[in-house]
Coordinates of C-alpha atoms in Angstrom, one line a residue:
M1230 CA 29.1 9.5 0.6
Q1231 CA 31.4 12.8 1.7
E1232 CA 29.2 13.3 4.8
W1233 CA 30.4 9.7 6.2
L1234 CA 33.9 10.1 5.2
A1235 CA 34.0 13.5 6.9
A1236 CA 32.4 11.9 9.9
S1237 CA 34.8 8.9 10.3
G1238 CA 38.4 9.9 9.5
S1239 CA 39.2 6.3 8.3
G1240 CA 36.0 6.2 5.9
I1241 CA 34.4 3.4 8.2
P1242 CA 31.1 4.7 9.9
G1243 CA 31.1 5.1 13.8
P1244 CA 28.4 3.5 16.1
D1245 CA 26.9 6.7 16.2
R1246 CA 25.8 6.6 12.5
I1247 CA 25.6 2.9 12.4
V1248 CA 22.7 2.4 15.0
S1249 CA 19.6 4.1 13.4
P1250 CA 18.4 7.0 15.0
D1251 CA 14.8 6.3 14.2
S1252 CA 14.9 2.9 16.1
L1253 CA 13.2 2.3 19.6
G1254 CA 16.2 0.6 21.2
R1255 CA 18.5 3.5 20.5
V1256 CA 16.0 6.0 22.1
L1257 CA 15.4 3.6 24.9
L1258 CA 19.2 3.3 25.6
S1259 CA 19.5 7.2 25.3
V1260 CA 16.7 7.4 27.7
A1261 CA 18.0 4.8 30.3
S1262 CA 21.6 6.0 30.2
R1263 CA 20.5 9.7 31.1
A1264 CA 18.0 8.5 33.7
L1265 CA 20.9 6.6 35.8
R1266 CA 22.8 9.8 35.8
G1267 CA 20.3 11.8 37.3
E1268 CA 19.2 13.6 33.7
D1269 CA 16.3 14.1 32.0
C1270 CA 16.0 14.2 28.2
A1271 CA 16.1 17.5 27.3
D1272 CA 18.8 17.2 24.7
L1273 CA 17.2 14.5 22.7
G1274 CA 16.0 16.6 19.7
Y1275 CA 16.4 14.2 17.0
Q1276 CA 13.6 14.5 14.4
P1277 CA 12.2 11.1 12.9
M1278 CA 13.0 11.0 9.6
L1279 CA 9.0 11.0 8.7
A1280 CA 8.8 14.3 10.3
R1281 CA 10.9 16.1 7.6
F1282 CA 9.6 18.5 4.6
R1283 CA 6.2 18.9 6.2
G1284 CA 5.4 22.0 4.4
A1285 CA 5.5 20.3 1.0
P1286 CA 2.9 18.6 -1.0
E1287 CA 2.1 14.9 -0.2
A1288 CA 3.9 13.6 -3.5
V1289 CA 6.9 16.0 -3.4
R1290 CA 7.3 15.3 0.6
R1291 CA 7.3 11.6 0.2
A1292 CA 10.0 11.8 -2.5
A1293 CA 12.2 14.3 -0.6
V1294 CA 11.8 12.1 2.8
A1295 CA 13.0 9.1 0.7
R1296 CA 16.1 10.5 -0.6
A1297 CA 16.8 12.0 2.7
G1298 CA 16.7 8.5 4.0
G1299 CA 18.6 7.0 1.8
R1300 CA 21.4 9.6 2.3
A1301 CA 21.3 9.2 6.1
A1302 CA 21.6 5.3 5.8
V1303 CA 24.7 3.1 5.9
P1304 CA 25.9 3.4 2.5
V1305 CA 26.1 -0.4 0.9
P1306 CA 29.8 -0.6 0.8
H1307 CA 30.3 0.3 4.3
A1308 CA 27.7 -2.5 5.4
G1309 CA 30.4 -5.2 5.4
E1310 CA 32.5 -3.2 7.4
I1311 CA 29.9 -3.0 10.2
D1312 CA 31.8 -4.0 14.0
A1313 CA 28.9 -5.4 16.1
E1314 CA 31.7 -5.6 19.1
R1315 CA 32.3 -2.3 18.5
I1316 CA 28.7 -1.6 18.7
A1317 CA 28.5 -3.3 21.9
R1318 CA 31.2 -0.8 23.6
W1319 CA 29.6 1.7 22.4
V1320 CA 26.4 0.6 24.3
V1321 CA 28.0 -0.1 27.7
D1322 CA 29.9 3.4 27.2
H1323 CA 26.7 5.0 27.7
Y1324 CA 26.6 4.1 31.4
P1325 CA 28.3 5.7 34.5
P1326 CA 31.2 3.4 35.5
R1327 CA 30.0 2.4 39.1
W1328 CA 28.8 -0.6 40.7
Y1329 CA 24.9 -1.7 40.1
P1330 CA 22.9 -3.9 42.2
G1331 CA 21.7 -5.7 39.1
M1332 CA 21.3 -6.0 35.2
V1333 CA 18.6 -5.6 32.7
L1334 CA 19.1 -7.1 29.3
G1335 CA 16.7 -8.3 26.2
S1336 CA 14.2 -6.7 24.1
P1337 CA 13.6 -2.9 23.6
H1338 CA 10.6 -2.0 25.8
G1339 CA 9.7 1.1 27.5
G1340 CA 8.5 -0.8 30.5
A1341 CA 11.9 -2.6 30.9
V1342 CA 13.6 0.7 30.6
H1343 CA 11.1 1.9 33.5
L1344 CA 11.5 -1.2 35.6
A1345 CA 15.6 -0.7 35.3
I1346 CA 15.5 2.7 36.6
A1347 CA 13.1 1.9 39.2
L1348 CA 16.2 -0.8 40.2
G1349 CA 18.7 1.9 39.4
V1350 CA 20.3 -0.4 37.1
P1351 CA 21.3 -0.4 33.3
W1352 CA 19.5 -1.8 30.5
L1353 CA 21.3 -3.4 27.6
P1354 CA 19.7 -4.3 24.4
S1355 CA 20.1 -7.8 23.0
A1356 CA 20.3 -6.5 19.1
F1357 CA 20.8 -3.0 17.0
E1358 CA 19.0 -1.4 14.0
V1359 CA 20.7 -0.7 11.0
S1360 CA 18.8 1.0 7.9
V1361 CA 21.1 0.6 4.6
H1362 CA 20.8 2.3 1.5
W1363 CA 18.6 0.6 -1.0
P1364 CA 19.3 2.2 -4.4
G1365 CA 16.3 1.8 -7.1
G1366 CA 14.2 0.6 -4.1
S1367 CA 10.3 0.8 -4.0
V1368 CA 8.0 0.0 -1.1
D1369 CA 5.9 -2.4 -3.2
N1370 CA 8.9 -4.6 -3.9
P1371 CA 9.4 -7.0 -1.3
L1372 CA 11.1 -9.5 -3.3
G1373 CA 13.6 -6.6 -4.1
A1374 CA 14.1 -5.9 -0.7
L1375 CA 14.7 -9.5 0.0
A1376 CA 17.5 -10.0 -2.6
H1377 CA 19.1 -6.4 -1.4
G1378 CA 19.0 -7.4 2.3
A1379 CA 20.2 -10.7 1.6
R1380 CA 23.3 -9.7 -0.1
I1381 CA 24.0 -7.2 2.8
A1382 CA 23.3 -9.6 5.4
A1383 CA 25.8 -12.2 4.0
R1384 CA 28.7 -9.5 4.2
L1385 CA 27.8 -8.4 7.5
I1386 CA 27.5 -11.9 9.1
A1387 CA 30.7 -12.7 7.3
G1388 CA 32.6 -10.1 9.1
N1389 CA 30.5 -10.7 12.4
P1390 CA 29.9 -14.4 12.9
E1391 CA 28.4 -14.0 16.2
V1392 CA 25.3 -12.2 15.0
A1393 CA 22.2 -13.1 13.0
V1394 CA 20.4 -10.7 10.9
R1395 CA 16.7 -10.1 10.7
Q1396 CA 15.1 -7.9 7.8
V1397 CA 12.0 -6.2 8.2
H1398 CA 10.0 -4.8 5.2
D1399 CA 6.8 -3.0 6.5
P1400 CA 5.4 0.1 4.4
A1401 CA 2.7 0.4 7.3
S1402 CA 5.2 1.6 9.7
R1403 CA 8.2 3.0 7.7
G1404 CA 6.2 4.3 5.1
V1405 CA 8.4 5.6 2.1
L1406 CA 11.6 4.7 3.9
A1407 CA 10.8 1.2 3.2
G1408 CA 11.4 1.7 -0.3
S1409 CA 14.8 4.1 -0.2
T1410 CA 16.4 1.9 2.7
V1411 CA 16.4 -1.7 4.3
S1412 CA 15.7 -2.2 8.0
L1413 CA 18.2 -4.8 9.6
M1414 CA 17.8 -6.0 13.1
V1415 CA 21.2 -7.0 14.2
R1416 CA 20.9 -9.9 16.8
W1417 CA 23.8 -11.0 18.9
Q1418 CA 23.8 -14.9 19.4
Q1419 CA 25.8 -14.9 22.2
L1420 CA 26.6 -12.5 25.1
P1421 CA 29.3 -9.9 23.4
E1422 CA 32.7 -9.1 24.8
A1423 CA 32.1 -5.9 25.9
Y1424 CA 28.9 -7.1 28.0
R1425 CA 30.9 -9.8 29.4
R1426 CA 33.5 -7.2 30.7
F1427 CA 30.8 -4.9 31.4
L1428 CA 29.1 -7.2 33.8
G1429 CA 32.1 -8.6 35.2
S1430 CA 33.2 -5.0 36.2
R1431 CA 30.1 -3.2 37.0
L1432 CA 27.7 -5.8 38.5
A1433 CA 27.5 -6.0 42.1
P1434 CA 28.8 -9.5 43.4
G1435 CA 25.9 -11.7 43.5
A1436 CA 23.2 -9.4 42.3
P1437 CA 20.7 -10.5 40.0
V1438 CA 20.5 -10.5 35.9
L1439 CA 16.9 -9.9 34.4
L1440 CA 16.6 -11.0 31.0
L1441 CA 13.3 -9.5 29.1
R1442 CA 12.1 -11.2 26.2
D1443 CA 9.5 -9.9 23.6
A1444 CA 7.8 -13.6 22.8
R1445 CA 5.6 -12.3 20.1
T1446 CA 5.8 -14.4 16.7
W1447 CA 5.7 -13.5 13.3
P1448 CA 5.8 -15.4 9.7
V1449 CA 9.4 -15.7 9.3
L1450 CA 11.4 -16.8 5.8
D1451 CA 14.5 -18.2 6.4
S1452 CA 17.2 -17.5 3.5
G1453 CA 20.0 -19.1 5.3
A1454 CA 23.3 -18.3 6.7
G1455 CA 21.6 -16.5 9.6
H1456 CA 19.6 -14.0 7.5
T1457 CA 16.0 -14.1 7.9
F1458 CA 13.2 -11.8 6.7
Q1459 CA 9.5 -10.8 7.4
L1460 CA 6.9 -8.6 5.9
G1461 CA 5.4 -6.3 8.1
A1462 CA 6.2 -6.1 11.9
A1463 CA 4.7 -7.1 15.2
A1464 CA 5.4 -3.8 16.6
G1465 CA 3.1 -2.5 13.4
A1466 CA -0.8 -2.0 12.9
L1467 CA -1.1 -4.5 10.6
Q1468 CA -1.6 -8.5 10.8
P1469 CA 0.3 -10.9 8.7
A1470 CA -2.5 -11.4 6.2
D1471 CA -2.9 -8.0 5.6
F1472 CA 0.4 -8.3 3.4
R1473 CA -1.1 -10.8 1.2
P1474 CA -1.8 -9.3 -2.7
G1475 CA -5.2 -8.0 -2.8
S1476 CA -5.6 -6.9 0.8
E1477 CA -7.6 -4.0 1.3
L1478 CA -5.4 -2.3 4.3
L1479 CA -2.1 -3.1 2.1
G1480 CA -3.7 -1.2 -0.8
Q1481 CA -4.2 1.9 1.4
V1482 CA -0.9 1.6 2.8
L1483 CA 0.7 1.5 -0.5
R1484 CA -1.5 4.2 -2.0
H1485 CA -0.4 6.5 1.1
T1486 CA 3.6 5.6 0.3
G1487 CA 3.3 5.9 -3.4
G1488 CA 3.3 2.3 -3.9
N1489 CA 1.4 0.2 -6.8
C1490 CA -0.8 -2.3 -5.4
A1491 CA -0.6 -4.6 -8.5
Q1492 CA 3.1 -5.0 -8.5
W1493 CA 3.3 -6.5 -4.6
D1494 CA 4.4 -10.1 -5.2
P1495 CA 5.4 -11.3 -1.7
P1496 CA 7.7 -14.1 -1.0
G1497 CA 7.4 -16.9 1.4
V1498 CA 3.6 -16.4 2.3
S1499 CA 3.3 -19.5 3.7
S1500 CA 6.4 -18.9 5.9
P1501 CA 6.3 -21.0 9.5
Q1502 CA 6.1 -18.7 12.5
G1503 CA 9.4 -17.5 14.1
Y1504 CA 9.7 -14.9 17.0
A1505 CA 9.5 -11.5 15.6
E1506 CA 11.7 -8.7 15.2
H1507 CA 12.2 -7.9 18.9
G1508 CA 12.7 -11.4 20.0
V1509 CA 15.9 -12.5 21.7
E1510 CA 18.5 -15.1 19.9
P1511 CA 18.5 -18.4 22.2
G1512 CA 22.3 -18.2 22.0
F1513 CA 22.3 -14.9 23.4
E1514 CA 20.0 -16.1 26.4
A1515 CA 22.5 -19.4 26.8
S1516 CA 25.8 -17.6 26.8
L1517 CA 24.2 -15.0 29.3
R1518 CA 23.2 -18.2 31.7
D1519 CA 26.6 -19.6 31.1
W1520 CA 28.1 -16.5 32.5
V1521 CA 26.2 -16.1 35.5
Q1522 CA 26.7 -19.6 36.4
G1523 CA 30.4 -19.0 37.3
T1524 CA 29.5 -15.7 39.3
G1525 CA 27.1 -16.5 41.7
S1526 CA 24.5 -14.0 39.9
P1527 CA 20.8 -15.5 39.8
I1528 CA 19.0 -15.0 36.6
H1529 CA 15.6 -14.3 36.2
R1530 CA 13.7 -14.6 32.7
I1531 CA 10.7 -12.3 31.9
L1532 CA 8.8 -13.2 29.0
F1533 CA 6.0 -11.2 27.5
P1534 CA 3.2 -12.1 25.1
R1535 CA 2.6 -8.7 24.3
P1536 CA 4.0 -5.3 24.9
G1537 CA 0.7 -4.3 26.9
A1538 CA 1.1 -7.2 29.4
L1539 CA 4.7 -5.7 30.3
S1540 CA 3.7 -2.1 30.4
A1541 CA 0.5 -2.8 32.4
A1542 CA 2.8 -5.0 35.1
T1543 CA 5.4 -2.4 35.3
A1544 CA 2.8 0.2 36.1
D1545 CA 1.3 -2.0 38.6
V1546 CA 5.1 -2.3 40.0
Y1547 CA 5.4 1.2 39.9
R1548 CA 2.3 2.1 41.9
G1549 CA 3.1 -0.2 44.4
W1550 CA 6.7 0.9 44.6
L1551 CA 5.6 4.7 45.3
R1552 CA 2.8 3.9 47.9
E1553 CA 5.5 1.8 49.9
A1554 CA 7.4 5.0 49.7
G1555 CA 4.8 7.4 51.3
K1556 CA 3.4 8.6 48.0
S1557 CA -0.2 8.6 46.5
G1558 CA 0.7 6.7 43.4
N1559 CA -2.4 7.9 42.1
R1560 CA -0.9 10.0 39.0
C1561 CA -0.9 8.4 35.8
V1562 CA 1.5 9.3 32.3
V1563 CA 0.7 7.1 29.3
E1564 CA 3.9 7.2 27.2
C1565 CA 4.0 6.3 23.6
G1566 CA 6.7 5.1 21.4
R1567 CA 9.7 7.5 21.7
L1568 CA 7.7 10.0 24.2
I1569 CA 9.3 9.1 27.3
D1570 CA 11.7 10.2 29.8
P1571 CA 12.1 7.9 33.2
W1572 CA 14.0 10.3 35.0
Q1573 CA 11.1 12.9 35.0
V1574 CA 8.7 9.9 35.6
V1575 CA 10.4 9.4 38.9
R1576 CA 11.0 13.0 39.8
A1577 CA 7.3 13.8 39.7
G1578 CA 6.3 10.2 41.4
L1579 CA 3.9 9.2 38.5
V1580 CA 2.9 5.9 37.5
P1581 CA 4.0 5.4 34.1
Y1582 CA 2.0 2.9 31.4
W1583 CA 4.1 2.8 28.1
C1584 CA 2.3 2.3 24.6
E1585 CA 4.6 0.7 22.2
N1586 CA 3.2 2.9 19.3
A1587 CA 0.0 4.7 18.2
A1588 CA -1.5 1.5 16.4
E1589 CA -5.3 1.1 17.8
G1590 CA -4.1 -2.2 20.0
S1591 CA -1.6 -0.2 22.1
V1592 CA -4.1 2.2 22.8
V1593 CA -7.0 -0.3 23.6
G1594 CA -4.6 -2.2 26.0
A1595 CA -4.0 1.0 27.7
E1596 CA -7.7 1.6 28.2
W1597 CA -8.3 -1.9 29.5
W1598 CA -5.9 -1.8 32.1
L1599 CA -7.0 1.8 33.5
A1600 CA -10.2 0.1 33.5
G1601 CA -9.2 -2.5 35.7
S1602 CA -6.8 -0.4 37.9
A1603 CA -7.8 1.5 41.1
P1604 CA -8.8 5.2 39.8
F1605 CA -6.2 7.6 39.4
S1606 CA -6.6 11.3 40.1
S1607 CA -4.9 12.5 36.9
V1608 CA -4.0 10.9 33.5
D1609 CA -1.6 12.7 31.2
V1610 CA -1.2 11.2 27.5
L1611 CA 1.5 11.6 25.1
P1612 CA 0.4 10.3 22.1
E1613 CA 3.4 9.9 19.3
P1614 CA 2.3 10.5 16.0
P1615 CA 3.6 8.1 13.4
G1616 CA 4.3 10.4 10.8
M1617 CA 2.0 9.1 8.4
H1618 CA -1.5 8.2 7.5
S1619 CA -1.7 4.2 8.0
P1620 CA -4.8 1.7 8.8
G1621 CA -4.9 0.4 12.3
V1622 CA -3.6 3.9 13.7
A1623 CA -5.7 5.3 16.7
S1624 CA -7.5 8.3 16.3
L1625 CA -7.2 11.2 18.6
P1626 CA -10.7 10.4 20.3
Q1627 CA -9.3 6.9 21.2
W1628 CA -6.3 8.8 22.7
L1629 CA -8.8 11.3 24.7
A1630 CA -11.1 8.2 26.0
V1631 CA -7.6 6.9 27.4
A1632 CA -7.6 10.2 29.3
S1633 CA -10.8 10.4 30.4
F1634 CA -9.8 7.8 33.0
G1635 CA -8.5 10.4 35.5
R1636 CA -10.7 11.9 38.0
R1637 CA -9.7 15.3 38.2
R1638 CA -7.2 15.9 35.5
R1639 CA -7.6 14.4 31.9
A1640 CA -5.1 15.7 29.5
V1641 CA -3.6 14.7 26.1
D1642 CA -0.7 16.8 24.9
R1643 CA -1.8 19.6 22.7
T1644 CA 1.4 19.9 20.7
A1645 CA 1.6 15.8 19.8
A1646 CA -2.2 16.1 19.0
R1647 CA -2.0 19.1 17.0
G1648 CA 0.0 17.6 14.3
Y1649 CA -1.2 14.1 14.5
P1650 CA -1.0 11.5 13.1
I1651 CA 1.5 13.2 10.7
T1652 CA 3.9 15.4 12.6
P1653 CA 6.4 13.2 15.1
V1654 CA 7.8 15.3 17.6
P1655 CA 11.2 14.6 19.4
T1656 CA 11.6 12.7 22.8
R1657 CA 12.6 15.9 24.6
H1658 CA 9.1 17.3 24.0
A1659 CA 8.1 14.3 26.8
T1660 CA 10.5 16.0 28.8
E1661 CA 9.0 19.5 28.3
V1662 CA 5.6 18.1 29.0
L1663 CA 6.4 16.2 32.3
R1664 CA 8.6 19.1 33.8
G1665 CA 5.4 20.9 34.2
Q1666 CA 4.3 18.1 36.6
P1667 CA 4.6 19.2 40.4
Y1668 CA 7.6 17.6 41.8
D1669 CA 7.5 14.8 44.3
L1670 CA 10.6 14.7 46.4
P1671 CA 12.4 12.7 47.6
T1672 CA 12.7 10.0 45.1
P1673 CA 11.9 6.6 46.6
P1674 CA 15.1 4.1 47.4
P1675 CA 15.7 1.7 44.8
L1676 CA 13.1 -0.9 44.2
R1677 CA 14.5 -4.5 45.4
V1678 CA 14.2 -7.3 42.8
V1679 CA 12.6 -9.4 44.8
D1680 CA 9.9 -7.3 45.2
A1681 CA 9.8 -6.3 41.8
L1682 CA 9.8 -9.8 40.7
A1683 CA 6.8 -10.6 43.2
A1684 CA 5.0 -7.8 41.9
L1685 CA 5.4 -8.8 38.2
R1686 CA 4.2 -12.3 38.9
D1687 CA 1.1 -11.1 41.1
S1688 CA 0.1 -8.5 38.3
G1689 CA 1.3 -9.9 35.1
S1690 CA 0.5 -13.7 35.7
P1691 CA -3.1 -12.9 34.4
Q1692 CA -2.0 -11.4 31.7
G1693 CA 0.3 -14.0 30.3
L1694 CA 3.5 -12.6 31.5
L1695 CA 6.0 -15.3 32.6
V1696 CA 8.5 -14.8 35.2
C1697 CA 10.8 -17.2 36.1

């Protein structure tokens, strides 16, 4: 608590402390804003929480990570003081003050950020993630997590009626942190005022707006008043059925995180399907449509049924964009999670394929795309270690299989591989690796939105990508 008071004179934490530094959306915002300023990510040295205390015995390490996660999370008394509009102002302040030929908004996805950088436009998230301290919590107590999260969400929504809160309890991806904190996705139900002002003052007249939506579904329990709850995550390695009592995979997860399988008592086993944690609230899209109607700017929606569909389509867009600029487009980098640097990708003339995480399904998607693509002369792979042993995580041989599609160069980053899957590395490590790639200057002129949409339709339609 003293750290919070010292960091924010009024006692109310600022956006830098509220938005979870471990969250994917925060990392993507950081890398996108740097790329638009012509900078790489060499200063992004934050170590994910699960990377801490690596030298300690496993039981000691789990306890230490859980305690550290609880201390770093938003204290419960401050949860009701979170100001979502202030967070929105913090988001747009990341970007240089100039006119932009378009905007990309929506779900967090590395391909969306790469697309925005090729277009020369900002990426704005439709939600932000908050971790709140859970005193006395446990990874094997989803009912307790639901009760604690519902109380916090009620206070948060009371002060911010324009948001909805999706709580995710997922020991498989959050490890012991799922027992010391609750993870809340705070999703705007309408376009924040800061976004409206930013669009009104920075979007060139008549410039297009792209809304990218993650269309994955997941069983969702609606506890009322804007708070919803889901066990597991669509972005994780397990399926909804794996979170039922008696599941062998769930048992492995709980044993790795120090939980007790016999205590697992999930709420809402028969919950109906809803959009998963990275979905966009319908009200957000509706208010965005209302805003653009009076401006003359067209709006285009891009819905992806799984992250790999957008990753593959974006990679194909990049290859065509590079070749139109007279470059080979024959060097590929496969990024993973937070190991991403859009500026270095453009500087080196690389084709980026982004894996959401190290789950087997993500890696298989990269393999299928490479197998169906014209051959690449080189394939460099940056596997992000998840920070824990967990079922469904791709093995190193699977990552090596991805790299094997390179004709002359096949490389899996050794530093990431050395500590895989236990030791995560910071985002700046991707910058260090990509800086070793040969320069391919000058960079291509910005991609036109009309060309990007046509290429996305052509490449993505067979994979279920909807562009409208």
